[in-house]
Coordinates of N, CA and C in Angstrom, one line a residue:
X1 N 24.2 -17.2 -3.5 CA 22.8 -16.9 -3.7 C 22.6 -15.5 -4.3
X2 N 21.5 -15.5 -5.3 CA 21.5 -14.0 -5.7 C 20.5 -13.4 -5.2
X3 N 20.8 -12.3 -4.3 CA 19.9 -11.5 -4.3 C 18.9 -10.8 -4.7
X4 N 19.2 -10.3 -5.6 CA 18.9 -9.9 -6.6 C 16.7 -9.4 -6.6
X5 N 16.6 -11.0 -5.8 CA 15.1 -10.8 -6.1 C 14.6 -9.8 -4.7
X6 N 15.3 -10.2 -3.7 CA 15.2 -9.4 -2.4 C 15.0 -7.5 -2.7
X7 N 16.5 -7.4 -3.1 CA 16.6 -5.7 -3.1 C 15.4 -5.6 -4.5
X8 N 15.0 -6.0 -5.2 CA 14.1 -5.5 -6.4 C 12.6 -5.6 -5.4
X9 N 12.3 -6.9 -4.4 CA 10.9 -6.4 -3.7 C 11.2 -5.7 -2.4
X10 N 12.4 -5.1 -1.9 CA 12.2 -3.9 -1.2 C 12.0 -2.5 -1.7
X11 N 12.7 -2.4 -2.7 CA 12.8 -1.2 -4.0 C 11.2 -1.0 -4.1
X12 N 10.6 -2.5 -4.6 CA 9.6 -2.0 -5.4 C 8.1 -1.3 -3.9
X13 N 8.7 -2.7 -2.8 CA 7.8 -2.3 -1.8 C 8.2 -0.9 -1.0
X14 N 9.4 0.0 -0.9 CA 9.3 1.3 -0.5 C 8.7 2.6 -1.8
X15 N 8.9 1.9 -3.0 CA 8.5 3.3 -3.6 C 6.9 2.6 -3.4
X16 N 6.5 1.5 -3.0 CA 5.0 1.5 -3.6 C 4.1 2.1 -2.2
X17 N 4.9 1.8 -0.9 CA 4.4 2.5 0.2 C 4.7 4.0 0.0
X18 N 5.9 4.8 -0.4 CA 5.6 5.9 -0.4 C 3.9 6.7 -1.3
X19 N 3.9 6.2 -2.3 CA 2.9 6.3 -3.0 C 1.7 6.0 -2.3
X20 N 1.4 4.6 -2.1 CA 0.0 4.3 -1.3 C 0.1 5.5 0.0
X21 N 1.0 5.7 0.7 CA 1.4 6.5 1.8 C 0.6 7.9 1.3
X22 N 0.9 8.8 0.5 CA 0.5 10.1 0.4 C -1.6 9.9 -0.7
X23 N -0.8 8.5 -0.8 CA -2.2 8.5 -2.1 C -3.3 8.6 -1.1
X24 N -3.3 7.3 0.3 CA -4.0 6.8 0.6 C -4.5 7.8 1.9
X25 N -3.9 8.6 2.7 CA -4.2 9.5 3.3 C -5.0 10.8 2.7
X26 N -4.7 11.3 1.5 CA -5.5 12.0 0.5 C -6.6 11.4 0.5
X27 N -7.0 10.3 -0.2 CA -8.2 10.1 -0.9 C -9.2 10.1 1.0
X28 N -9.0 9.0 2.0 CA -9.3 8.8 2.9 C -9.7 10.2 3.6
X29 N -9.2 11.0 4.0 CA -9.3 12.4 3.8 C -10.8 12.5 2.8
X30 N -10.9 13.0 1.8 CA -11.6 13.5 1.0 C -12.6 12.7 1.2
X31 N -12.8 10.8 1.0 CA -13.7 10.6 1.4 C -14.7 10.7 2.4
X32 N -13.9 11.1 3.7 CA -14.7 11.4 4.6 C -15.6 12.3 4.7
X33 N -15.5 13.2 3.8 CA -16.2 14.7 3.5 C -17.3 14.5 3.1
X34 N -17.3 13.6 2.1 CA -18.4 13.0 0.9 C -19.8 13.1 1.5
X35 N -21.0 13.3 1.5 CA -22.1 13.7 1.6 C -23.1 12.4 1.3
X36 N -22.6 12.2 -0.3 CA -23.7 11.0 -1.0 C -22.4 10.5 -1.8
X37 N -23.0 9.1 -2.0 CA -22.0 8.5 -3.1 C -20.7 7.9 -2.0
X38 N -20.6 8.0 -0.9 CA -19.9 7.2 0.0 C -19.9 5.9 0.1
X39 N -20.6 5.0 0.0 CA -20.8 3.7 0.6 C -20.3 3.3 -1.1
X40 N -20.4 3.6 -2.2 CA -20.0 3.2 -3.6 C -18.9 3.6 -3.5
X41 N -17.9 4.6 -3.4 CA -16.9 5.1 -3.8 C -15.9 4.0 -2.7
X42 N -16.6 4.4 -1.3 CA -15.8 3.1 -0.8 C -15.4 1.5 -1.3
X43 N -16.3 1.1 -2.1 CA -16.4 -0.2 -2.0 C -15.6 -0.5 -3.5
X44 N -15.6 0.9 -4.2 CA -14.7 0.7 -5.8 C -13.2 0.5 -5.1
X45 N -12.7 1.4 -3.9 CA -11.6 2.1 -3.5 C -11.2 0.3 -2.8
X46 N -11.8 -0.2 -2.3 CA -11.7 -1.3 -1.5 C -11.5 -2.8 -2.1
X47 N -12.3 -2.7 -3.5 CA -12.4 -3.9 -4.2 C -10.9 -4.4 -4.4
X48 N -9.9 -4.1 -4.6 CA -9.1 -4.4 -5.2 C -8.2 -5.9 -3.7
X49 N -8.5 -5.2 -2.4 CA -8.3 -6.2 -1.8 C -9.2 -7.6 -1.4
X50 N -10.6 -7.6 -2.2 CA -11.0 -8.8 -2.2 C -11.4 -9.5 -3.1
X51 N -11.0 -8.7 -4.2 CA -10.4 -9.7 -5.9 C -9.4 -10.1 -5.6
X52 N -9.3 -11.4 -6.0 CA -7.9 -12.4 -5.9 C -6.8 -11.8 -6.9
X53 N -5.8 -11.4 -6.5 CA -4.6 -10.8 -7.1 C -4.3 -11.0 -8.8
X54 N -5.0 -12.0 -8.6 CA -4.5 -12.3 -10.8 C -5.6 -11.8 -11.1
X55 N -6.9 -11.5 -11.0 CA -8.1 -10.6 -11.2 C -7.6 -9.6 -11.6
X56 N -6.8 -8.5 -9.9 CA -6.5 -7.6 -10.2 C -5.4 -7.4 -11.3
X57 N -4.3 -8.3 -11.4 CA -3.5 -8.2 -12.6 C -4.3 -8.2 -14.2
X58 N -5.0 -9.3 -14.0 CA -5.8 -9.2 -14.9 C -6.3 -7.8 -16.0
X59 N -7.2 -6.9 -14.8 CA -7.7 -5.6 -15.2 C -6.2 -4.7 -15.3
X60 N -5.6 -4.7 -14.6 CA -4.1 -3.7 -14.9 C -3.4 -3.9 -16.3
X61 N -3.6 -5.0 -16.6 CA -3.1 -5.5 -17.8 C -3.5 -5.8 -19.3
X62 N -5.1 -5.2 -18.8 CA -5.9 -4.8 -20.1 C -6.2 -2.8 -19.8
X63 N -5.4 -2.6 -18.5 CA -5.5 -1.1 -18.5 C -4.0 -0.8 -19.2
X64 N -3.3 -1.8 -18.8 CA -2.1 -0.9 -19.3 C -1.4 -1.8 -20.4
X65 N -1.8 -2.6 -20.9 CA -1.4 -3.5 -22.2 C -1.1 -2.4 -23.6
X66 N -0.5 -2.9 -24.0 CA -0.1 -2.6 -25.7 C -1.5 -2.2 -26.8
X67 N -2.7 -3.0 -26.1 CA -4.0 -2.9 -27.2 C -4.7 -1.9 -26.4
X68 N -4.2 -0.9 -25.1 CA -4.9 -0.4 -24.4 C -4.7 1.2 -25.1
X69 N -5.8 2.0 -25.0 CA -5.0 3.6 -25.8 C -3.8 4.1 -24.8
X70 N -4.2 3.5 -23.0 CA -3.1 4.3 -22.3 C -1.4 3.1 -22.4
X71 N -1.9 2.4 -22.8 CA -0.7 1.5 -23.2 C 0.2 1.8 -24.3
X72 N -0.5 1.7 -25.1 CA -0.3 1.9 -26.3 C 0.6 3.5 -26.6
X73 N 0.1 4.5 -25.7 CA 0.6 5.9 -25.9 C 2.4 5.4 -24.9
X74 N 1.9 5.0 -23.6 CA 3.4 5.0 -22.7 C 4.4 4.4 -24.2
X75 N 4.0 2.9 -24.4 CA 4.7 2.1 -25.5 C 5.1 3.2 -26.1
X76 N 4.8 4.4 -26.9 CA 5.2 4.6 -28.3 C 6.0 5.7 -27.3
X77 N 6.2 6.5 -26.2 CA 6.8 6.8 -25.5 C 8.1 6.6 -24.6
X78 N 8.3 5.2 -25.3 CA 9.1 4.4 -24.0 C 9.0 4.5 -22.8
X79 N 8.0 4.2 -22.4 CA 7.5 4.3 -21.2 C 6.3 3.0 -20.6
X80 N 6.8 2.1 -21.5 CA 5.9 0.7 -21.3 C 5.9 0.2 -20.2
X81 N 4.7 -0.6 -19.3 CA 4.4 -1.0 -18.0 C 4.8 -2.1 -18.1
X82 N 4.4 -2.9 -18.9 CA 3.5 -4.4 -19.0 C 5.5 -4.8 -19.0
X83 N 5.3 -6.1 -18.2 CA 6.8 -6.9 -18.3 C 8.4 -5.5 -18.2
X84 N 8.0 -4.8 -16.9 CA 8.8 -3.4 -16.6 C 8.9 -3.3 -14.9
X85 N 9.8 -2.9 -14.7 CA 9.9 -2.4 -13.1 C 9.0 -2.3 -12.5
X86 N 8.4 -0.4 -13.6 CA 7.1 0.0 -13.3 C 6.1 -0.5 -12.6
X87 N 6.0 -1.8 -13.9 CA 4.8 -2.9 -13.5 C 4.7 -3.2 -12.2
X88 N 5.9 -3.5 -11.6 CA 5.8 -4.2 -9.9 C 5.2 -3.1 -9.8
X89 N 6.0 -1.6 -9.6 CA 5.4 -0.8 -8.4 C 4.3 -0.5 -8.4
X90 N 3.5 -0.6 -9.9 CA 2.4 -0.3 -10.2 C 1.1 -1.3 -9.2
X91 N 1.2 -2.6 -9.7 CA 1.0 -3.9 -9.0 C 0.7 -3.9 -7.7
X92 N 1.9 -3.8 -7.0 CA 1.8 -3.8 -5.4 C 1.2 -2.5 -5.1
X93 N 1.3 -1.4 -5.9 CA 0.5 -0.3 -5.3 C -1.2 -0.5 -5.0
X94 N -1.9 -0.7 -6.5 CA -3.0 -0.9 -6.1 C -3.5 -2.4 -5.7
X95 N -2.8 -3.2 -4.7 CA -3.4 -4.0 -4.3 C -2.5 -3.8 -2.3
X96 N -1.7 -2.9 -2.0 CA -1.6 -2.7 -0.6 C -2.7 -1.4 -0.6
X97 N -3.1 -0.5 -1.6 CA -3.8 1.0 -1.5 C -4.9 1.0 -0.5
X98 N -5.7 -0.2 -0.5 CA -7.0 -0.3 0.5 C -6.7 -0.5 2.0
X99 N -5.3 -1.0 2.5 CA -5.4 -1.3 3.4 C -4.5 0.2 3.7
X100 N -4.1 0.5 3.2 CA -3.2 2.0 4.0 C -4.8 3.2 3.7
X101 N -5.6 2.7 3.1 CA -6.7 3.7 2.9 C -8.1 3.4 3.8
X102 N -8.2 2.2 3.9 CA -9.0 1.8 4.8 C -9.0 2.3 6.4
X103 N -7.0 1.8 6.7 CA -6.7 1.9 7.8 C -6.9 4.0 8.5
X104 N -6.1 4.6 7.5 CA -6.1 6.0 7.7 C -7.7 6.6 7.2
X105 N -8.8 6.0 7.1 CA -10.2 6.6 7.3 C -11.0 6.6 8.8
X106 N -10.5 5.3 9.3 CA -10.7 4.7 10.4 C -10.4 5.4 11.3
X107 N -9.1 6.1 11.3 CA -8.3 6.9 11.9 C -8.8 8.3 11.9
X108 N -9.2 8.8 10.9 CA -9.7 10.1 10.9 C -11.2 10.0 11.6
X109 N -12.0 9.3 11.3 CA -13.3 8.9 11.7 C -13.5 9.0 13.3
X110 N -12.0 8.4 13.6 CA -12.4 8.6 15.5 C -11.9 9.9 16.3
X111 N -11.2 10.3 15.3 CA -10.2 11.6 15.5 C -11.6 12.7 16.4
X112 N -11.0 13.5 17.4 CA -12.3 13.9 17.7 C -12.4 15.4 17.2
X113 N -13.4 15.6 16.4 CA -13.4 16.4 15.6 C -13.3 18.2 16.4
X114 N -13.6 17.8 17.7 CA -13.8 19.2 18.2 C -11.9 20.1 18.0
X115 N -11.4 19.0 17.8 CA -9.5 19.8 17.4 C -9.5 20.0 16.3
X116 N -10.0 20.0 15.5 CA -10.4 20.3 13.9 C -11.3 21.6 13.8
X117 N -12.1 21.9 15.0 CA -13.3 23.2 14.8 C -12.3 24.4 15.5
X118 N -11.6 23.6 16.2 CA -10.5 25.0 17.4 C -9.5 25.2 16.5
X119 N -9.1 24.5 15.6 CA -8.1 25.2 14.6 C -8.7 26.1 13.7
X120 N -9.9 25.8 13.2 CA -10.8 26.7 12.2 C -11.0 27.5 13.3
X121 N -11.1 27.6 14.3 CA -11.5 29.3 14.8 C -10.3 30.3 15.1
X122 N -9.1 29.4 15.1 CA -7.9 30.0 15.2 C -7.4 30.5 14.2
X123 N -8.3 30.2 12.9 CA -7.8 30.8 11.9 C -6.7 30.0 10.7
X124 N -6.4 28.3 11.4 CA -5.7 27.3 10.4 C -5.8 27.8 9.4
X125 N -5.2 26.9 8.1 CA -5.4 26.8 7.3 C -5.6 25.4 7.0
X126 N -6.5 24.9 6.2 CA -6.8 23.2 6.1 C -5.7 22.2 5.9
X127 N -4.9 23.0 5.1 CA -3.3 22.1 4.9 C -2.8 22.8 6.7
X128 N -2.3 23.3 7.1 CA -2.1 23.3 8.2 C -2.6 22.4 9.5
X129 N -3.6 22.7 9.5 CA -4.9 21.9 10.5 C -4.4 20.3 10.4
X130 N -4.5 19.8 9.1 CA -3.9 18.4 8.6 C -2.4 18.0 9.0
X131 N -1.6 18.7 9.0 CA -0.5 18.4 9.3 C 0.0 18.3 10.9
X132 N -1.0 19.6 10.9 CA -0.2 19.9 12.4 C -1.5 19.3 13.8
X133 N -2.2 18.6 13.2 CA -3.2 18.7 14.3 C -4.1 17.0 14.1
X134 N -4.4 16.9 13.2 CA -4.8 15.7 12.3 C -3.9 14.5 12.3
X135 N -3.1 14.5 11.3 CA -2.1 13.6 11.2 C -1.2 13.2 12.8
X136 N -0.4 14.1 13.7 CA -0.8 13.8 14.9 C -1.3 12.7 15.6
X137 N -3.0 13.4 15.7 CA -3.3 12.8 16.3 C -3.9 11.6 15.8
X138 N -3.4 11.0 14.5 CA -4.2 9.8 14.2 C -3.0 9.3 13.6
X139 N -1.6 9.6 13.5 CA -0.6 8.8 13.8 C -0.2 7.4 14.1
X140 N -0.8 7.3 14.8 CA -0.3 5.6 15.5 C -1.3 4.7 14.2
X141 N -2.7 5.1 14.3 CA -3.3 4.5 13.2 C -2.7 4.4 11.4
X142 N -2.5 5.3 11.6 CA -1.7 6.1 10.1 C -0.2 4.7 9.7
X143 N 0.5 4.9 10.7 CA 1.4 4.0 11.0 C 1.7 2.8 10.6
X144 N 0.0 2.0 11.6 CA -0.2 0.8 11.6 C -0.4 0.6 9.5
X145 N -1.3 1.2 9.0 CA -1.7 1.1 7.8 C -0.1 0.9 6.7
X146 N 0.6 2.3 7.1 CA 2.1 1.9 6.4 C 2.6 0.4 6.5
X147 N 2.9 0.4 8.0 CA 3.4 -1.1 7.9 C 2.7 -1.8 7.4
X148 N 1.2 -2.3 7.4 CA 0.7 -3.4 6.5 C 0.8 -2.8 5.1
X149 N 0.7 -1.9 4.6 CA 0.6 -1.4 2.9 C 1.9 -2.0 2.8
X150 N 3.1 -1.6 3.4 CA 4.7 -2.0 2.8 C 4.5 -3.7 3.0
X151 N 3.9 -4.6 4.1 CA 4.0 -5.5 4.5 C 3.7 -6.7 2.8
X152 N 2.2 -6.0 2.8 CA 1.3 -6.5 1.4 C 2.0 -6.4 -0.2
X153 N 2.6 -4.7 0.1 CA 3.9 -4.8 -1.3 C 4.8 -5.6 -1.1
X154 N 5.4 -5.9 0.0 CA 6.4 -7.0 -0.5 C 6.1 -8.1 -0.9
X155 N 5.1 -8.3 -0.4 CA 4.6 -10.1 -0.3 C 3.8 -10.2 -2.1
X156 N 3.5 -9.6 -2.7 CA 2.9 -9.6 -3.6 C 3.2 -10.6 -5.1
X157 N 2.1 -11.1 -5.4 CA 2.6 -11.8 -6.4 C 1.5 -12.2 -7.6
X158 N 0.5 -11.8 -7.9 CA -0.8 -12.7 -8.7 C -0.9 -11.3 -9.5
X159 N -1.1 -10.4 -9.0 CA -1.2 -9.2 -10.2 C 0.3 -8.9 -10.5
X160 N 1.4 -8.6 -9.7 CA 2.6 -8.7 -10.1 C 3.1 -9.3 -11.5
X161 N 3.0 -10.7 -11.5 CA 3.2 -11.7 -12.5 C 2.2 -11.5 -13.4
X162 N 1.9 -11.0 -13.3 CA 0.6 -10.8 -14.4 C 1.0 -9.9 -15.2
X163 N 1.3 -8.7 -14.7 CA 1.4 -7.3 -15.1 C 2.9 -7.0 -15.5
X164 N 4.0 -7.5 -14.7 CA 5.2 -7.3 -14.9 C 5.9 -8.5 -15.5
X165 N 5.2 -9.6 -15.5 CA 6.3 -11.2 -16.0 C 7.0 -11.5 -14.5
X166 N 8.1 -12.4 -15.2 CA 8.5 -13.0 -14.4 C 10.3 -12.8 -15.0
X167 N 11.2 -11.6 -15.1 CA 12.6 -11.8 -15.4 C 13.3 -11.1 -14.5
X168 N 14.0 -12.5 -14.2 CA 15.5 -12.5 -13.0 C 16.0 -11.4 -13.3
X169 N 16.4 -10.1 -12.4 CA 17.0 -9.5 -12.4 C 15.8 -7.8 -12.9
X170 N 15.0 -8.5 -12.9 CA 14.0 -6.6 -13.3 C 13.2 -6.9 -13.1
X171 N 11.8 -8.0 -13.2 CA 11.0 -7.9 -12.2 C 10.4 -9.1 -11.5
X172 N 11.6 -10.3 -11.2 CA 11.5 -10.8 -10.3 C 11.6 -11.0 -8.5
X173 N 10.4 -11.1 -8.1 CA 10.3 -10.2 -6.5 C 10.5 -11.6 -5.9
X174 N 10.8 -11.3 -4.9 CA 10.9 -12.3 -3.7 C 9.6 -13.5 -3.9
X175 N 8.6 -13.3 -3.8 CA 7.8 -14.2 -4.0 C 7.6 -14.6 -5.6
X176 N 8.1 -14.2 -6.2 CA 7.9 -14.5 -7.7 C 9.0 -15.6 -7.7
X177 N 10.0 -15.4 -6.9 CA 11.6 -16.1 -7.3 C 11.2 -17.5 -6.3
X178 N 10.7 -17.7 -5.2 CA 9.8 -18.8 -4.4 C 9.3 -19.8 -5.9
X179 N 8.1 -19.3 -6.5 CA 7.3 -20.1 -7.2 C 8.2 -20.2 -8.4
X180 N 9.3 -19.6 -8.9 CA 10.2 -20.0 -10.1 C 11.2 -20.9 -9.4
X181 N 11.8 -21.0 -7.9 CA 12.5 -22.3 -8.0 C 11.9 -23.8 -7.5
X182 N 10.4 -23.7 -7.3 CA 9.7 -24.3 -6.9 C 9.1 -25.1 -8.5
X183 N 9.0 -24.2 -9.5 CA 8.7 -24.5 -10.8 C 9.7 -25.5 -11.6
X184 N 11.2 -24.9 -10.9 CA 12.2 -25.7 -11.1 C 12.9 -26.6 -10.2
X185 N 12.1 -27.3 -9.6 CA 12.4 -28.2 -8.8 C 13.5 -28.0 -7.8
X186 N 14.1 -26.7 -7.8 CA 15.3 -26.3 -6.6 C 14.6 -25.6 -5.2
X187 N 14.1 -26.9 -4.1 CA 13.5 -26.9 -3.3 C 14.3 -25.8 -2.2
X188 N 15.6 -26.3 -2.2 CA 16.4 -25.3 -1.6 C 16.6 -24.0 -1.2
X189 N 16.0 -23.2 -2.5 CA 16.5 -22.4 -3.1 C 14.8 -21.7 -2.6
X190 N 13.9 -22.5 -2.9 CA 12.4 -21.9 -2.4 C 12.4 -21.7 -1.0
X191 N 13.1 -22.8 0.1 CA 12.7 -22.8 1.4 C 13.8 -21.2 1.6
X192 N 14.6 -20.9 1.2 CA 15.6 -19.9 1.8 C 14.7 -18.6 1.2
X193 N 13.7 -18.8 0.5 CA 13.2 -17.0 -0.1 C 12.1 -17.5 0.9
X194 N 11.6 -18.3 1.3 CA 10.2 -18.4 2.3 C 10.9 -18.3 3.6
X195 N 12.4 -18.2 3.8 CA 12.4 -18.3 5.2 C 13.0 -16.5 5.3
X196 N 13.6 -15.8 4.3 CA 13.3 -14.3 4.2 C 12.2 -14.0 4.2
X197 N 11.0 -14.3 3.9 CA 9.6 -13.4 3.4 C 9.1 -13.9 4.7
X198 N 8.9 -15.0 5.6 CA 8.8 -15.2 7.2 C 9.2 -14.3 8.0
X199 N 10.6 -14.0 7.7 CA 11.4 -13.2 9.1 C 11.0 -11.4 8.6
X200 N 10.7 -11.0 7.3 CA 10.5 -9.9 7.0 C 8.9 -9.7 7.3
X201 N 8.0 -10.5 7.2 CA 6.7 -10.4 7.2 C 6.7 -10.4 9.2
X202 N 7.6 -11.5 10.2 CA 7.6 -11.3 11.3 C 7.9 -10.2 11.8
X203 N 9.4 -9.4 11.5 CA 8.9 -8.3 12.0 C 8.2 -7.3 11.4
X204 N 7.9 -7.3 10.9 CA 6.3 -5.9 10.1 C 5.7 -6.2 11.8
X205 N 5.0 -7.2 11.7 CA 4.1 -7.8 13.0 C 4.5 -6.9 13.6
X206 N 5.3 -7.9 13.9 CA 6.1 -6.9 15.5 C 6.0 -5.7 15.6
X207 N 6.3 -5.2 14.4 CA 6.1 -3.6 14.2 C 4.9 -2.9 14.8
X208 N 4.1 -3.4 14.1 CA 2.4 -2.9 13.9 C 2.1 -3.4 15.4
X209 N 2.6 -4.0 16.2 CA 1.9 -4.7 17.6 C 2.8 -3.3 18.4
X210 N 3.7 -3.3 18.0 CA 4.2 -1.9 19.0 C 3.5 -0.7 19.0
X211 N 3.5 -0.9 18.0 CA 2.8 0.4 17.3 C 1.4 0.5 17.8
X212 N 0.1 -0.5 18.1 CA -0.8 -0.6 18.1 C -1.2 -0.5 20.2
X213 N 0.4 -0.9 20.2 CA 0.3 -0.7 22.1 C 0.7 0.5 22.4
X214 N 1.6 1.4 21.8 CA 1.8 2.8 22.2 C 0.3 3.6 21.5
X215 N -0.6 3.1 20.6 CA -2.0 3.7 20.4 C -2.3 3.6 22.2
X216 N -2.5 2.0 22.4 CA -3.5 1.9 23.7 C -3.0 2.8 24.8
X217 N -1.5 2.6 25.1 CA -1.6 3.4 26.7 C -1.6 5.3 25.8
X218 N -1.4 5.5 24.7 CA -1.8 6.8 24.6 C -3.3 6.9 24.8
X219 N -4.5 6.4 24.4 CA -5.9 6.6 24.4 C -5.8 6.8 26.1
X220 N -5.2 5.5 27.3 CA -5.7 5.3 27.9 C -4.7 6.7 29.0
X221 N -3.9 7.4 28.4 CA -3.6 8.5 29.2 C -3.9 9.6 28.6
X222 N -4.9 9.9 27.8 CA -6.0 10.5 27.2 C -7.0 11.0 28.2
X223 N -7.6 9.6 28.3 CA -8.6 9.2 29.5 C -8.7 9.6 30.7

């Protein structure tokens, strides 16, 4: 059996969490601050998880196509997206980004801000305060969001195919390689990548449930 499609949607699902990971705590962050223009900027930042995945491929692929100026520049660069590695990471990024961004706003939101004013009188510094006091204490939340952001890049497939194609060996992912032996009538061959993407999607769960019970008895020895 080749693996092949496995290690290319772990590859593509750890670089696309590290990314969503630093993206989505930044922006989450900043939007919190926001004054006016909140309830919009959220809802642009969020859209992408409730357009149906070939939508979002769709727009990626008139962003980053050949007829596009930013396409067109990578291409003459070698540095083309469209039917590329790239493409996956690119793909799975902005379609796990809302839930690692959603999840770590949520998180700062309940954070209780009076540990944020005692570092400002101590004299923090904002990158300090953030690392050492923030992140912390909204951790367990922060967490839960990684696991589903990595959960969503692996599983990915409608903007993926869209954006990157579909070739064995560069950017066919676990779920892409499901619907190509399914296309080719090797039922076999589909039920063995659905019974990896089961046991990899099972424990994420597992994960995020541990994760979500060391939140509760932390709140409740808070208390």
């Amino acid at each position: 059996m080749d693996i092949s499609p496995l290690l290319l949607s772990l590859k593509t699902a750890c670089l696309a969490t590290v990314i969503t990971f630093f993206a989505g705590l930044w922006i989450a962050y900043k939007v919190i601050k926001i004054k006016h223009g909140k309830a919009v900027l959220d809802t642009i930042l969020t859209l992408p998880m409730i357009l149906p995945p070939t939508v979002v491929g769709f727009f990626l692929l008139l962003f980053f196509g050949k007829s596009s100026p930013l396409g067109a520049w990578l291409s003459e660069h070698g540095m083309p997206i469209v039917f590329s590695f790239a493409g996956t990471v690119i793909a799975s990024v902005v379609v796990s980004f809302p839930l690692m961004y959603r999840t770590a706003r949520s998180a700062f939101e309940q954070m209780d801000q009076n540990l944020v004013y005692a570092g400002q009188t101590l004299g923090l510094s904002n990158y300090t305060i953030f690392w050492k006091v923030i992140f912390p204490n909204c951790f367990p939340g922060i967490a839960g969001g990684t696991i589903l952001a990595f959960a969503r890049a692996l599983g990915e497939f409608g903007a993926t195919i869209m954006l990157a194609g579909n070739i064995p060996g560069k950017t066919q992912t676990v779920a892409i390689a499901v619907y190509s032996a399914m296309q080719n009538g090797n039922r076999t061959q589909a039920y063995q990548w659905v019974g990896v993407i089961m046991l990899i999607s099972f424990l994420s769960i597992l994960l995020m449930n541990l994760v979500n019970r060391k939140q509760m008895k932390y709140a409740i020895r808070r208390k």
